[in-house]
PDB file of C-alpha atoms in Angstrom:
ATOM      1  CA  MET C   1       9.779  12.649 -12.647  1.00 50.00           C
ATOM      2  CA  THR C   2      11.056   9.788 -14.784  1.00 58.00           C
ATOM      3  CA  VAL C   3      11.750   6.319 -13.443  1.00 59.00           C
ATOM      4  CA  CYS C   4      15.505   6.766 -13.838  1.00 62.00           C
ATOM      5  CA  SER C   5      15.315  10.048 -11.947  1.00 57.00           C
ATOM      6  CA  HIS C   6      13.443   8.272  -9.159  1.00 55.00           C
ATOM      7  CA  ILE C   7      16.109   5.588  -8.936  1.00 56.00           C
ATOM      8  CA  LEU C   8      18.863   8.184  -8.735  1.00 54.00           C
ATOM      9  CA  SER C   9      17.072  10.272  -6.099  1.00 52.00           C
ATOM     10  CA  ASP C  10      16.745   9.478  -2.409  1.00 41.00           C
ATOM     11  CA  ARG C  11      13.764   7.172  -2.054  1.00 40.00           C
ATOM     12  CA  SER C  12      13.536   7.162   1.743  1.00 36.00           C
ATOM     13  CA  ALA C  13      11.035  10.042   1.723  1.00 39.00           C
ATOM     14  CA  SER C  14       8.339   7.839   0.177  1.00 40.00           C
ATOM     15  CA  GLY C  15       8.095   5.752   3.341  1.00 40.00           C
ATOM     16  CA  GLY C  16       8.244   2.522   1.360  1.00 40.00           C
ATOM     17  CA  ARG C  17       5.073   3.239  -0.661  1.00 41.00           C
ATOM     18  CA  ARG C  18       5.053   2.496  -4.363  1.00 46.00           C
ATOM     19  CA  GLU C  19       3.742   5.354  -6.468  1.00 52.00           C
ATOM     20  CA  SER C  20       3.192   5.528 -10.194  1.00 54.00           C
ATOM     21  CA  GLY C  21       6.433   5.265 -12.177  1.00 58.00           C
ATOM     22  CA  GLN C  22       8.507   4.030  -9.262  1.00 64.00           C
ATOM     23  CA  MET C  23      10.736   1.042  -8.804  1.00 61.00           C
ATOM     24  CA  SER C  24      10.850  -1.555  -6.082  1.00 63.00           C
ATOM     25  CA  ILE C  25      13.111  -4.507  -5.422  1.00 57.00           C
ATOM     26  CA  GLU C  26      10.855  -7.484  -5.864  1.00 58.00           C
ATOM     27  CA  HIS C  27      13.221 -10.421  -5.468  1.00 60.00           C
ATOM     28  CA  GLY C  28      16.722 -10.715  -4.161  1.00 60.00           C
ATOM     29  CA  LEU C  29      18.776 -12.460  -1.571  1.00 57.00           C
ATOM     30  CA  LEU C  30      19.382 -10.390   1.527  1.00 65.00           C
ATOM     31  CA  GLY C  31      22.952 -11.657   1.830  1.00 75.00           C
ATOM     32  CA  ASP C  32      23.792 -11.432  -1.875  1.00 86.00           C
ATOM     33  CA  GLN C  33      23.291  -7.923  -3.226  1.00 91.00           C
ATOM     34  CA  SER C  34      24.935  -8.804  -6.526  1.00 94.00           C
ATOM     35  CA  GLN C  35      21.645 -10.078  -7.944  1.00 94.00           C
ATOM     36  CA  ALA C  36      18.140  -8.679  -7.794  1.00 94.00           C
ATOM     37  CA  THR C  37      14.940  -8.300  -9.759  1.00 94.00           C
ATOM     38  CA  PHE C  38      13.577  -4.773  -9.924  1.00 94.00           C
ATOM     39  CA  SER C  39       9.923  -4.100 -10.654  1.00 93.00           C
ATOM     40  CA  PHE C  40       9.017  -0.887 -12.502  1.00 93.00           C
ATOM     41  CA  THR C  41       5.393   0.251 -12.416  1.00 92.00           C
ATOM     42  CA  ASP C  42       3.724   2.103 -15.297  1.00 92.00           C
ATOM     43  CA  GLU C  43       6.510   1.144 -17.705  1.00 93.00           C
ATOM     44  CA  ASP C  44       6.756  -0.986 -20.829  1.00 92.00           C
ATOM     45  CA  HIS C  45       9.235  -2.230 -23.444  1.00 94.00           C
ATOM     46  CA  THR C  46      10.413   1.317 -24.217  1.00 94.00           C
ATOM     47  CA  LEU C  47      12.254   1.758 -20.933  1.00 94.00           C
ATOM     48  CA  ALA C  48      12.957  -1.923 -20.294  1.00 96.00           C
ATOM     49  CA  ASN C  49      14.698  -2.688 -23.582  1.00 97.00           C
ATOM     50  CA  SER C  50      16.753   0.524 -23.471  1.00 97.00           C
ATOM     51  CA  LEU C  51      17.793  -0.159 -19.883  1.00 97.00           C
ATOM     52  CA  ARG C  52      18.582  -3.802 -20.702  1.00 98.00           C
ATOM     53  CA  TYR C  53      20.833  -2.678 -23.561  1.00 98.00           C
ATOM     54  CA  ILE C  54      22.731  -0.178 -21.380  1.00 98.00           C
ATOM     55  CA  LEU C  55      23.058  -2.692 -18.523  1.00 98.00           C
ATOM     56  CA  ASN C  56      24.470  -5.351 -20.854  1.00 97.00           C
ATOM     57  CA  GLN C  57      27.186  -2.890 -21.975  1.00 97.00           C
ATOM     58  CA  ASP C  58      28.470  -2.695 -18.372  1.00 98.00           C
ATOM     59  CA  PRO C  59      31.354  -5.140 -17.748  1.00 98.00           C
ATOM     60  CA  ARG C  60      30.131  -5.643 -14.165  1.00 98.00           C
ATOM     61  CA  VAL C  61      26.903  -7.243 -15.445  1.00 98.00           C
ATOM     62  CA  THR C  62      26.909 -11.006 -15.972  1.00 98.00           C
ATOM     63  CA  PHE C  63      23.194 -11.242 -16.805  1.00 98.00           C
ATOM     64  CA  CYS C  64      20.414  -8.793 -17.502  1.00 97.00           C
ATOM     65  CA  GLY C  65      16.968  -9.429 -18.885  1.00 97.00           C
ATOM     66  CA  TYR C  66      13.443  -8.206 -18.496  1.00 97.00           C
ATOM     67  CA  SER C  67       9.930  -9.553 -18.630  1.00 96.00           C
ATOM     68  CA  ILE C  68       6.435  -8.155 -18.639  1.00 95.00           C
ATOM     69  CA  PRO C  69       4.266 -10.479 -16.536  1.00 93.00           C
ATOM     70  CA  HIS C  70       1.106  -9.804 -18.566  1.00 93.00           C
ATOM     71  CA  PRO C  71       0.435  -7.567 -21.589  1.00 90.00           C
ATOM     72  CA  SER C  72      -2.345  -5.706 -19.783  1.00 90.00           C
ATOM     73  CA  ASP C  73      -0.174  -5.171 -16.704  1.00 88.00           C
ATOM     74  CA  ALA C  74       1.834  -1.918 -16.844  1.00 89.00           C
ATOM     75  CA  ARG C  75       4.745  -3.450 -14.979  1.00 93.00           C
ATOM     76  CA  VAL C  76       8.220  -4.548 -16.044  1.00 95.00           C
ATOM     77  CA  ASN C  77      10.560  -6.837 -14.115  1.00 95.00           C
ATOM     78  CA  VAL C  78      14.280  -6.297 -14.773  1.00 96.00           C
ATOM     79  CA  ARG C  79      16.706  -8.960 -13.545  1.00 96.00           C
ATOM     80  CA  VAL C  80      20.312  -7.880 -12.895  1.00 97.00           C
ATOM     81  CA  GLN C  81      23.195 -10.151 -11.885  1.00 97.00           C
ATOM     82  CA  THR C  82      26.669  -8.707 -11.426  1.00 97.00           C
ATOM     83  CA  THR C  83      30.219  -9.912 -10.886  1.00 97.00           C
ATOM     84  CA  GLY C  84      30.012  -8.860  -7.239  1.00 95.00           C
ATOM     85  CA  ASP C  85      29.014  -5.200  -7.180  1.00 96.00           C
ATOM     86  CA  PRO C  86      25.603  -4.372  -5.669  1.00 95.00           C
ATOM     87  CA  ALA C  87      22.956  -4.771  -8.383  1.00 95.00           C
ATOM     88  CA  ARG C  88      21.202  -1.606  -7.198  1.00 93.00           C
ATOM     89  CA  GLU C  89      24.352   0.496  -7.721  1.00 96.00           C
ATOM     90  CA  VAL C  90      24.919  -0.981 -11.182  1.00 97.00           C
ATOM     91  CA  LEU C  91      21.279  -0.211 -12.030  1.00 96.00           C
ATOM     92  CA  LYS C  92      21.710   3.385 -10.799  1.00 96.00           C
ATOM     93  CA  ASP C  93      24.848   3.805 -12.922  1.00 97.00           C
ATOM     94  CA  SER C  94      23.070   2.386 -15.975  1.00 97.00           C
ATOM     95  CA  CYS C  95      20.114   4.721 -15.455  1.00 96.00           C
ATOM     96  CA  GLN C  96      22.552   7.630 -15.326  1.00 97.00           C
ATOM     97  CA  ASP C  97      24.159   6.413 -18.567  1.00 97.00           C
ATOM     98  CA  LEU C  98      20.740   6.001 -20.214  1.00 97.00           C
ATOM     99  CA  MET C  99      19.752   9.537 -19.233  1.00 97.00           C
ATOM    100  CA  LEU C 100      23.005  10.854 -20.756  1.00 98.00           C
ATOM    101  CA  VAL C 101      22.329   8.948 -23.981  1.00 97.00           C
ATOM    102  CA  CYS C 102      18.787  10.372 -24.114  1.00 96.00           C
ATOM    103  CA  GLN C 103      20.092  13.897 -23.507  1.00 98.00           C
ATOM    104  CA  HIS C 104      22.656  13.461 -26.284  1.00 98.00           C
ATOM    105  CA  VAL C 105      20.002  12.218 -28.722  1.00 97.00           C
ATOM    106  CA  ARG C 106      17.702  15.112 -27.782  1.00 98.00           C
ATOM    107  CA  ASN C 107      20.495  17.684 -28.267  1.00 98.00           C
ATOM    108  CA  ALA C 108      21.499  16.166 -31.620  1.00 98.00           C
ATOM    109  CA  ALA C 109      17.875  16.201 -32.807  1.00 98.00           C
ATOM    110  CA  ASP C 110      17.393  19.809 -31.673  1.00 97.00           C
ATOM    111  CA  GLN C 111      20.554  20.870 -33.517  1.00 97.00           C
ATOM    112  CA  ALA C 112      19.468  19.056 -36.679  1.00 96.00           C
ATOM    113  CA  VAL C 113      16.055  20.756 -36.569  1.00 94.00           C
ATOM    114  CA  MET C 114      17.660  24.177 -36.054  1.00 93.00           C
ATOM    115  CA  LEU C 115      20.051  23.551 -38.959  1.00 93.00           C
ATOM    116  CA  PHE C 116      17.194  22.447 -41.215  1.00 92.00           C
ATOM    117  CA  LYS C 117      15.097  25.480 -40.291  1.00 89.00           C
ATOM    118  CA  SER C 118      18.009  27.845 -40.898  1.00 89.00           C
ATOM    119  CA  LYS C 119      18.542  26.367 -44.375  1.00 88.00           C
ATOM    120  CA  GLN C 120      14.813  26.598 -45.142  1.00 86.00           C
ATOM    121  CA  GLY C 121      14.455  30.143 -43.850  1.00 76.00           C
ATOM    122  CA  VAL C 122      11.919  29.115 -41.215  1.00 62.00           C
ATOM    123  CA  GLU C 123      11.815  31.213 -38.065  1.00 62.00           C
ATOM    124  CA  SER C 124      12.664  29.596 -34.753  1.00 57.00           C
ATOM    125  CA  MET C 125       9.894  27.936 -32.745  1.00 61.00           C
ATOM    126  CA  ASP C 126      10.314  26.715 -29.199  1.00 65.00           C
ATOM    127  CA  ILE C 127       8.544  23.386 -28.814  1.00 68.00           C
ATOM    128  CA  LYS C 128       8.572  21.780 -25.403  1.00 64.00           C
TER     129      LYS C 128
END
């Protein structure tokens, strides 16, 4: 399961444990849910930069950035500050948007490969 899928799913079943590829709220004010820092384990710039880009497109986001505490540490911290909406909900929405973008890119690539193969006379191959 991808990190974005984990964020969108119900996390109460994990009993608060952090497993590989999961997210936890590392910093945040209990009274102010409009800002928080989320820590993603087993992730790197690939997810963090994509998520940062999508988050910064959201008009509810006033600040978003990420850092990797140490190059040998497979952990990414993503800071989200909003105009008042809960940062966790904005993050969930952005993960949903990122998954849709990835699905669109995958579908477009698959169609381009099928078109190329049909023009070249190559038989269809299912690659997963």
